[in-house]
C-alpha positions as a printed NumPy array, in Angstrom:
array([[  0.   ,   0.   ,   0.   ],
       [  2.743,   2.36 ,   0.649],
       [  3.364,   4.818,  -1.71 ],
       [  5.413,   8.249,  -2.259],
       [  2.229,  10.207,  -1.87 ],
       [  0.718,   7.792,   1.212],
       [  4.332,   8.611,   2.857],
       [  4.271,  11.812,   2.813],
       [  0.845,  12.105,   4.109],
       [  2.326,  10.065,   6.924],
       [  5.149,  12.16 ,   7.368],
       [  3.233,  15.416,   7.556],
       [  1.142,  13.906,  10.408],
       [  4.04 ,  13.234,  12.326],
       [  5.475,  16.597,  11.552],
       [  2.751,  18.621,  12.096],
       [  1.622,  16.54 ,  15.655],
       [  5.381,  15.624,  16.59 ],
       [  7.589,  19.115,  16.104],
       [  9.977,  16.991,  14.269],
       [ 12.873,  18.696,  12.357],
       [ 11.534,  17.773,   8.378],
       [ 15.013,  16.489,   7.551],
       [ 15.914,  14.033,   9.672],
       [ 12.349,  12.978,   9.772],
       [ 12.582,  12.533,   5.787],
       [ 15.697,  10.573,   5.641],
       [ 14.815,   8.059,   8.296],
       [ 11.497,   7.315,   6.739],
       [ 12.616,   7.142,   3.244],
       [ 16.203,   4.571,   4.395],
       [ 13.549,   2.328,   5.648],
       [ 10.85 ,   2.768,   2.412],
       [ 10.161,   0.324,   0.266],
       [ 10.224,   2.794,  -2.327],
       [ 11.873,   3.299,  -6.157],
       [ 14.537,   6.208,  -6.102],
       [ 11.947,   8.127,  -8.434],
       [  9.101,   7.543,  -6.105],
       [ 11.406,   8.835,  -3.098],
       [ 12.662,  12.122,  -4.697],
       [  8.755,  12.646,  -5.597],
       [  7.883,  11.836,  -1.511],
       [ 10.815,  14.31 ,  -0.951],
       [  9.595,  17.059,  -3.174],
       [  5.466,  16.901,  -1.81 ],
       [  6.378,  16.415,   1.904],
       [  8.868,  19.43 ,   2.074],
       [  6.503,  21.461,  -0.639],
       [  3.363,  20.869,   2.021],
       [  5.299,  22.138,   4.595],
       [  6.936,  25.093,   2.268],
       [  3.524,  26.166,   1.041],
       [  1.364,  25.295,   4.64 ],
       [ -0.264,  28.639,   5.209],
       [ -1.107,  28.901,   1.45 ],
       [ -2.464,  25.89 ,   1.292],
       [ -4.372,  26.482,   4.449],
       [ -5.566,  29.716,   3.133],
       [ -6.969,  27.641,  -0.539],
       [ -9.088,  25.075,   1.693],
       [-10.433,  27.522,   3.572],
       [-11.612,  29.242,   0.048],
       [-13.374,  25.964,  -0.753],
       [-14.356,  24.305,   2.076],
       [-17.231,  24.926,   4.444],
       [-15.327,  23.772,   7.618],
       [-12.16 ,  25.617,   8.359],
       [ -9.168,  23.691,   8.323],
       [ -8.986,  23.063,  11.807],
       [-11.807,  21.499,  12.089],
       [-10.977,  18.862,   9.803],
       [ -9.545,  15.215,  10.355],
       [ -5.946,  15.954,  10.603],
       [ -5.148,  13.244,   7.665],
       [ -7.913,  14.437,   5.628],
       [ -6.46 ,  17.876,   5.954],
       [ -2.71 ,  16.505,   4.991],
       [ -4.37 ,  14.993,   1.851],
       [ -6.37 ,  18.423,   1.02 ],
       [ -2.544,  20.407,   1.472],
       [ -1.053,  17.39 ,  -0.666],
       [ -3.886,  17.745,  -3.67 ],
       [ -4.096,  21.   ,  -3.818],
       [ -0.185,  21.56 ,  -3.543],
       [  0.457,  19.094,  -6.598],
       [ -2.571,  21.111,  -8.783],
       [ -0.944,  24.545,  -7.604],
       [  3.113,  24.191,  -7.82 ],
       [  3.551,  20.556,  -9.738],
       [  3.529,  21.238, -13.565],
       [  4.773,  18.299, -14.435],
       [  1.888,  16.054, -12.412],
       [ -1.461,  15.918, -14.172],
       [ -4.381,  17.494, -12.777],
       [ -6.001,  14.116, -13.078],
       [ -3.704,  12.433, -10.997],
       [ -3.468,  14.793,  -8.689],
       [ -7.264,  14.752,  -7.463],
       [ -7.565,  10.972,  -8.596],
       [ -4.646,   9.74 ,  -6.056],
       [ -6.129,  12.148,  -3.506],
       [ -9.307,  10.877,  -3.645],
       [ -7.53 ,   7.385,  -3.503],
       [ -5.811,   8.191,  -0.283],
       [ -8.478,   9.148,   1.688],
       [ -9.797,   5.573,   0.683],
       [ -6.55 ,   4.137,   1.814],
       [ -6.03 ,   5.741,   4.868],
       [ -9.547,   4.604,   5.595],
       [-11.593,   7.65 ,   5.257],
       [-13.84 ,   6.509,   2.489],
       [-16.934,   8.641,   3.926],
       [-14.288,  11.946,   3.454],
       [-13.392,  11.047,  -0.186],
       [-15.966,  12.464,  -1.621],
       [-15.252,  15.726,   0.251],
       [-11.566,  15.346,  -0.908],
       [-12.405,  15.658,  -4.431],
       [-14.875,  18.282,  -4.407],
       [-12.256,  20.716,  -3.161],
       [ -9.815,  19.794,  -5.78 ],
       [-12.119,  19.662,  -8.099],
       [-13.628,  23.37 ,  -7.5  ],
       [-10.43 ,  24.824,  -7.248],
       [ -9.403,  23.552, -10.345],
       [-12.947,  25.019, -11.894],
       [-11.283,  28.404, -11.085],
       [ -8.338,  27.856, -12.614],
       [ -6.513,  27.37 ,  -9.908],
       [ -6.359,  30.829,  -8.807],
       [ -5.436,  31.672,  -5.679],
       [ -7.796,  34.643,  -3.637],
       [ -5.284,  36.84 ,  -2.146],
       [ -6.526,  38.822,   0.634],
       [ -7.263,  42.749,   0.933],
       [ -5.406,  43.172,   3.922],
       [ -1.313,  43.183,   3.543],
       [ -0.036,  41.446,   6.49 ],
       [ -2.272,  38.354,   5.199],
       [ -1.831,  38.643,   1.468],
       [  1.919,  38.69 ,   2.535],
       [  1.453,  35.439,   5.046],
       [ -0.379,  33.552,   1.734],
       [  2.068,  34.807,  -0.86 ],
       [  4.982,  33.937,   1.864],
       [  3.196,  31.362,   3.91 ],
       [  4.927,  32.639,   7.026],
       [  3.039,  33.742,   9.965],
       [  1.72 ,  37.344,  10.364],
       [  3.809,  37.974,  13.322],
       [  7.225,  36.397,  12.177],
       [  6.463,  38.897,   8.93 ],
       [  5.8  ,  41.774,  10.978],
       [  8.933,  41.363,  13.482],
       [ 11.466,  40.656,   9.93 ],
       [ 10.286,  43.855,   8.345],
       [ 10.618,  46.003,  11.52 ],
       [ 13.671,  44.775,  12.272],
       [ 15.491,  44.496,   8.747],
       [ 12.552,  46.384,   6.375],
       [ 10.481,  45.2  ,   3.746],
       [ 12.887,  44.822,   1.214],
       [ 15.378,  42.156,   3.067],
       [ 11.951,  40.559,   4.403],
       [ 10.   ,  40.275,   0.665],
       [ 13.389,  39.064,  -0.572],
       [ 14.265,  36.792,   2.365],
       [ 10.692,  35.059,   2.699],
       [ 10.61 ,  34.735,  -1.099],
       [ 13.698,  32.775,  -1.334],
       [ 12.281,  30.991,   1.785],
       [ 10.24 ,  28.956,  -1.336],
       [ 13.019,  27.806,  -3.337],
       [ 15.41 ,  25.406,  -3.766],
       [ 18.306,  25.885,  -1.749],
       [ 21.229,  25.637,  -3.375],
       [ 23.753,  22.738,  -2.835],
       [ 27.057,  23.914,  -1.115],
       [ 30.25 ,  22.322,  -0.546],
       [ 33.848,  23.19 ,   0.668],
       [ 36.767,  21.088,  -1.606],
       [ 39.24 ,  19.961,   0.926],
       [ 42.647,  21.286,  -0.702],
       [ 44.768,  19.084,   1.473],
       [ 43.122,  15.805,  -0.675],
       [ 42.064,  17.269,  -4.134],
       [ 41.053,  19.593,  -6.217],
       [ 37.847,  20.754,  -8.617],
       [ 39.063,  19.017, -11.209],
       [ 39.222,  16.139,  -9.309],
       [ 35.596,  16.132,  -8.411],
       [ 34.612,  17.12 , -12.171],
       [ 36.222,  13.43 , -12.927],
       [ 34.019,  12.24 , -10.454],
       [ 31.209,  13.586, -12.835],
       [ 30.252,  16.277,  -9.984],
       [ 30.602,  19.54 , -12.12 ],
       [ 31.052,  22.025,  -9.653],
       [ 30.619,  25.829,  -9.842],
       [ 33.235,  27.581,  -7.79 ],
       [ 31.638,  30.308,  -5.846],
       [ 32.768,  33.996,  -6.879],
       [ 33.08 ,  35.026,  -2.979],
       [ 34.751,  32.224,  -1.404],
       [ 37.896,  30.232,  -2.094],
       [ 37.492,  26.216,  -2.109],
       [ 33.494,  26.618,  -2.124],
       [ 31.464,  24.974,  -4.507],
       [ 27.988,  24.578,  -5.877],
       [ 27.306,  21.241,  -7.098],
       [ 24.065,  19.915,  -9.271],
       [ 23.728,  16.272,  -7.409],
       [ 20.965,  14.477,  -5.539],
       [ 23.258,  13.433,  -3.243],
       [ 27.052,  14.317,  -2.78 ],
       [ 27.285,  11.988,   0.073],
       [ 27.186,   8.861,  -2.087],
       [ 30.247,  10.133,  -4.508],
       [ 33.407,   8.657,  -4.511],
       [ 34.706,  12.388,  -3.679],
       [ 32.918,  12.359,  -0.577],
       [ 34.032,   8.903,   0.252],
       [ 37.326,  10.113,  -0.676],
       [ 37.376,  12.764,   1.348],
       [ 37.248,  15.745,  -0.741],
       [ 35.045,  17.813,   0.05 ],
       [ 32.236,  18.377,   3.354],
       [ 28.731,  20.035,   2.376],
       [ 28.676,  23.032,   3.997],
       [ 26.287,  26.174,   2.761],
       [ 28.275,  29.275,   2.104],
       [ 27.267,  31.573,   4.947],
       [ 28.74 ,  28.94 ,   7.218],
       [ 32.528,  28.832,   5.481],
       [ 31.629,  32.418,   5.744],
       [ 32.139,  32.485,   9.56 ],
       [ 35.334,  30.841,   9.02 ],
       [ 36.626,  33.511,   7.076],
       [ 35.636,  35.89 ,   9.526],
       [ 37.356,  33.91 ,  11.713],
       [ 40.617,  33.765,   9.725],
       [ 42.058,  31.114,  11.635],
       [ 45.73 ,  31.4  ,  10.979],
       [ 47.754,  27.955,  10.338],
       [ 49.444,  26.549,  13.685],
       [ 47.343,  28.312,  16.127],
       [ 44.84 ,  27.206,  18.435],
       [ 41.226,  27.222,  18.339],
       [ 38.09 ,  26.423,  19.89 ],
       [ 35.004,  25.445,  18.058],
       [ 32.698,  24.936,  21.294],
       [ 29.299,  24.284,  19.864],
       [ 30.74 ,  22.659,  17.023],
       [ 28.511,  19.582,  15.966],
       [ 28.185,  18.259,  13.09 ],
       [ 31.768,  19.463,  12.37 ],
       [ 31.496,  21.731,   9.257],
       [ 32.554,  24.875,  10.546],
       [ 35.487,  22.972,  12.355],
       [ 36.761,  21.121,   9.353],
       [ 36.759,  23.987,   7.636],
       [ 39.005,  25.958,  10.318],
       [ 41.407,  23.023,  10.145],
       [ 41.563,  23.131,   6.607],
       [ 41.831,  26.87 ,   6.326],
       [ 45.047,  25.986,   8.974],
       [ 46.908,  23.747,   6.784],
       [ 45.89 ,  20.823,   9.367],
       [ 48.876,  22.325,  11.835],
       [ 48.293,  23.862,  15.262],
       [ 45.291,  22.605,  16.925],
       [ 41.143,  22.598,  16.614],
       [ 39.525,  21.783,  20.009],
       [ 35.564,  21.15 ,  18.568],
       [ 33.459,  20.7  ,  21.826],
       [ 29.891,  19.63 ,  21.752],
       [ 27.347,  18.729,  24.765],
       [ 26.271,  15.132,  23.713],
       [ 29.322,  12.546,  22.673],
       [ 27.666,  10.662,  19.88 ],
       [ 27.743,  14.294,  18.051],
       [ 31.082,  14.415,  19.045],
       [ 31.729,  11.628,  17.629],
       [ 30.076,  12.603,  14.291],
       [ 32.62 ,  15.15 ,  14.165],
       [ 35.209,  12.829,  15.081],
       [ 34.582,  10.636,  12.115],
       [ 33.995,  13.528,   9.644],
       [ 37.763,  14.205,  10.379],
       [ 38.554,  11.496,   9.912],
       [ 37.432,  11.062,   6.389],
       [ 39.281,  14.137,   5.294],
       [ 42.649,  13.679,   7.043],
       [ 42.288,  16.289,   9.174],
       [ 44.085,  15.175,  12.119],
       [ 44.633,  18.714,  14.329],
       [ 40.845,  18.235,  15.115],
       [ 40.112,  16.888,  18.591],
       [ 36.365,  16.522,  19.51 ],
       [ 35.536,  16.105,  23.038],
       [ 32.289,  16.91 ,  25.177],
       [ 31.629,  20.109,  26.795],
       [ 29.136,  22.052,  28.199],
       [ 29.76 ,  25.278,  26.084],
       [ 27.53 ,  27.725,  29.523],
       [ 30.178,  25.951,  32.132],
       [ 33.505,  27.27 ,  32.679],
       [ 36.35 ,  24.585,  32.634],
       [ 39.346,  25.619,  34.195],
       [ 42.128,  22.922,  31.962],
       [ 40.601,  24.235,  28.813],
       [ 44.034,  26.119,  26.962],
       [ 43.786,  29.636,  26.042],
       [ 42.9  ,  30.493,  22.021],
       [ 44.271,  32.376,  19.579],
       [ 40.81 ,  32.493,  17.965],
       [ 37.684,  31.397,  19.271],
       [ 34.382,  30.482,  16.862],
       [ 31.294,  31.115,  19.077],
       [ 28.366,  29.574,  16.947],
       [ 25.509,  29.489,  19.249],
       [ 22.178,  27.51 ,  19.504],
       [ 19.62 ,  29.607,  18.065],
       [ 16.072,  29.878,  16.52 ],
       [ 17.118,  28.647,  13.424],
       [ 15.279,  31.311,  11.002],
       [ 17.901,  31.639,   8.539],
       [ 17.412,  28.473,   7.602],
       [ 13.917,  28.087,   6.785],
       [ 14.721,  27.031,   3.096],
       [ 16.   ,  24.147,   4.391],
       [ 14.144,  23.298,   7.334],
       [ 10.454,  24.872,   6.738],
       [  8.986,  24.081,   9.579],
       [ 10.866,  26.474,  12.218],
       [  8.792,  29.481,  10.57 ],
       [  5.519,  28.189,  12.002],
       [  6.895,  27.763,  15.582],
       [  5.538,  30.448,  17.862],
       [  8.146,  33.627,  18.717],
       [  7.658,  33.27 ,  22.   ],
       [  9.198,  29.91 ,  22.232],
       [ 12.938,  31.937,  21.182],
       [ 12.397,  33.942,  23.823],
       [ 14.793,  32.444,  26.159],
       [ 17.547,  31.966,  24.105],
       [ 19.107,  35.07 ,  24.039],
       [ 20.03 ,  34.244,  27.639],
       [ 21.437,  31.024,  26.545],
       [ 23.571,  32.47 ,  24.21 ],
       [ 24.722,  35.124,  26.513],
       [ 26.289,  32.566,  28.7  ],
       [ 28.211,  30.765,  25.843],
       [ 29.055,  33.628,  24.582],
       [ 30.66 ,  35.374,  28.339],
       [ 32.171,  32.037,  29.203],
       [ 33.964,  31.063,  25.855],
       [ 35.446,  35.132,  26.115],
       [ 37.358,  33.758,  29.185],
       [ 39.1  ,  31.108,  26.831],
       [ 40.707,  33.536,  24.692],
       [ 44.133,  35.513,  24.4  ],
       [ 44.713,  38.873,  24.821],
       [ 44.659,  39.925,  21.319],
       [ 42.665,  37.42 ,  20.21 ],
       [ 39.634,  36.683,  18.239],
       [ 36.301,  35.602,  18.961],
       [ 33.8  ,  35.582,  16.412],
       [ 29.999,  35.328,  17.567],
       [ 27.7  ,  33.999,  15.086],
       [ 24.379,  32.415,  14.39 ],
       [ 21.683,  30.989,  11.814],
       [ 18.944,  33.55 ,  12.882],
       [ 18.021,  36.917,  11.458],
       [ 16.136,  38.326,  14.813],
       [ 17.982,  41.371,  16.19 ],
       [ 17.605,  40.027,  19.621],
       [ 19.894,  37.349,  19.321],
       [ 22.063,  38.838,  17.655],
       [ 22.721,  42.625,  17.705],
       [ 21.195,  42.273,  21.142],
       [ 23.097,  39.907,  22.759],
       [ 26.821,  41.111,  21.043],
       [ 25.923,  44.726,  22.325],
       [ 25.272,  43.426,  26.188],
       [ 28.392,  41.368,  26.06 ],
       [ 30.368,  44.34 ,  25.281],
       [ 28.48 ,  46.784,  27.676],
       [ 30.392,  44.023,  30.074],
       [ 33.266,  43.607,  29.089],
       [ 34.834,  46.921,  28.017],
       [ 38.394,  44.655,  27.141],
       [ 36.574,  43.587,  23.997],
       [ 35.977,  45.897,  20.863],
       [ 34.255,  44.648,  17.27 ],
       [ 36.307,  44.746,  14.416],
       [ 34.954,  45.954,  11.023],
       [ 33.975,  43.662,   8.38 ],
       [ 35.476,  45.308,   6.281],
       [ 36.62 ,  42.48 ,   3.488],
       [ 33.151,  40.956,   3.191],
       [ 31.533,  45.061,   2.594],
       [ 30.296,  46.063,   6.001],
       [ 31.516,  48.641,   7.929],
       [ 30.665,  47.803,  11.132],
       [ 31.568,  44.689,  13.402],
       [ 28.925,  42.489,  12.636],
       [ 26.299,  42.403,   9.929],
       [ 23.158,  39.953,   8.793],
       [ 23.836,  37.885,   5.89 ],
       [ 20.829,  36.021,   3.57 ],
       [ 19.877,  35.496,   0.292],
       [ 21.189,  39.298,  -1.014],
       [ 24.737,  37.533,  -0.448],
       [ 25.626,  34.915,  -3.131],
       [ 22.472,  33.243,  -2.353],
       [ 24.099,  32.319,   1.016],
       [ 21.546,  30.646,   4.183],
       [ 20.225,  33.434,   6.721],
       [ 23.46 ,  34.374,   9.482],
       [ 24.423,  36.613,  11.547],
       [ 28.335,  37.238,  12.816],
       [ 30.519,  39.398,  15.145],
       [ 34.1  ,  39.651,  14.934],
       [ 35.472,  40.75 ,  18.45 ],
       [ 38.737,  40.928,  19.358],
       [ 40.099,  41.333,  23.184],
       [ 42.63 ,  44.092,  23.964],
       [ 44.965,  44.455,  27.143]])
């Protein structure tokens, strides 16, 4: 019975009831399907789509259906957002099959009596041609053009205006692009072009590469150790950091390893990468990504990142990449948009104390860069500005090289097409 479309109705369920992050969600479910490789990537591109598209879709049943969304059996629901999200945004699916295997999955999830229903939605949305009512008012025309939440709109284009917010949210709907940084201690591009890869070396960054491939991870490059995947806007933070060969650095929230593979790499694998994280079998993740690409000055141990440990060395350079709300990365992980604001409102805190206790870590003279996936001003802006109310030893240095002026600065989509991230460069004086 299972199918691509039957699994991703399953899938949203879980996603939807759960709070589970749509990745790893996706590529648990589809290891164990008993599914072609065609019928996965089509699972793939309807489950994340849904979830893409949610508040859109919500706003289209609610155009056609005389019980609001809400109201309605959570699976019929899923199948609604799946029909209706094939008719609207899959041109190469027939409109036929898109109401016919609807119809057919309310029948197989056994919700016969609701099929009928099913296809008289679809079908009447198709009788207008598919067009899709955008309301008067602009905060909601700009949640169903965005399908992002009213107040997560509102807070983005007060904090950053309407231009970094139409531009940010819009991107928010496309595919992200596939980034990766060639390990120069193994290879080179033309060694991954033999491996049939083709990559397209980024214009902004040295050794980063966009590649056109399902997935990297199964190429004899990867195997090889050539290359991590890494989006841009995190090898970005390493070149902020500028981590200089033979020093030492600390990487202490540094799971799954990117960001610290990249130092090492930057480093000539000399000196030495300490790469802390709070739970050992992510440690270990990073422990085996170094291993597959030789990089041996990386040592990844456990650490609580809030807790001061008095044998921890003193840094030359210190990458402070705290947990955060994860809004920059909505392309890739949809479903943080539709979380509440209010549950981020305890983070700043959180990243206060990493940040103040990996400060005590560093040299006089040294570096510290502060940095996270999130575009809200109060993690960001916010919390570098109390640190350095605090600690008056500390100063930010311009960004000069990457075209800001000040000390830290918001990258997204405006920059090489680069994930949403915020960094600080600080440095401590005498």
């Amino acid at each position: 019975m299972e199918s691509a479309r039957y699994l991703a109705v399953q899938l949203l369920g879980r996603t939807m009831e759960e709070g589970s992050y749509s990745n790893l969600l996706l590529d648990k479910a589809l290891a164990a399907a008993q599914l072609s490789p065609a019928d996965k990537k089509l699972c793939s591109q309807l489950y994340y789509g849904v979830i893409e598209r949610r508040l859109t879709l919500d706003h289209i049943v609610r155009c056609y259906s005389k019980k609001p969304p809400e109201k309605l059996d959570s699976v019929i629901r899923n199948i609604l957002y799946l029909g209706l999200y094939q008719l609207a945004y899959c041109e190469k699916i027939p409109d036929r099959a898109a109401v016919n295997e609807s119809v057919l999955l309310a029948k197989q999830f056994k919700k016969t009596s609701a099929s009928g229903f099913v296809n008289a939605v679809l079908r009447s949305f198709l009788r207008d041609e598919k067009r899709i009512q955008i309301p008067k008012d602009q905060w909601k025309a700009m949640e169903v053009q965005y399908s992002a939440p009213t107040a997560l709109l509102r807070r983005v284009v007060q904090e950053r205006g309407k231009e970094f917010a139409e531009a940010f949210f819009a991107d928010s709907l496309k595919t992200p692009p596939v980034t990766i940084r060639l390990n120069p201690l193994k290879g080179s591009v033309e060694d991954l072009e033999k491996d049939g890869l083709s990559p397209i070396a980024s214009e902004r960054l040295e050794n980063a590469c966009y590649i056109t491939c399902a997935d990297v991870r199964k190429s004899d490059a990867f195997q090889k150790g050539l290359f991590h995947v890494q989006d841009l806007s995190s090898q970005l933070c390493c070149a902020i950091l500028d981590p200089q060969a033979g020093e030492t650095v600390l990487d202490v929230c540094a799971a799954p390893g990117g960001k610290s593979f990249t130092i090492a790499e930057r480093m000539k694998n000399t000196g030495k990468v300490l790469a802390f994280d709070l739970h050992e079998h992510r440690a270990e993740l990073i422990r085996k990504g170094a291993q597959r690409l030789g990089l041996h000055c990386i040592t990844a141990e456990t650490a609580d990142a809030a807790e001061y440990c008095p044998d921890m060395p003193q840094a030359d350079r210190i990458l402070c990449d705290v947990p955060c709300s994860g809004l920059g990365v909505i392309r890739r992980k949809p479903e943080i948009k539709y979380k509440p604001l209010s549950e981020f409102e305890g983070l700043p805190d959180i990243q206060y104390a990493i940040l103040e206790n990996a400060a005590r870590y560093l040299k006089t003279g040294g570096t510290l860069v502060y940095s996270t996936c999130t575009i809200l001003r109060a993690e960001n802006e916010a919390v570098v500005e109390r640190f350095l109310k605090a600690h008056a030893e500390f100063e930010l240095v311009p960004l000069t090289e990457f075209g800001f002026d000040e000390g830290y600065a918001t990258f997204s989509i405006q920059y090489d097409n680069c994930d949403g991230f915020f960094a600080a460069r600080l440095r401590k004086g005498g």
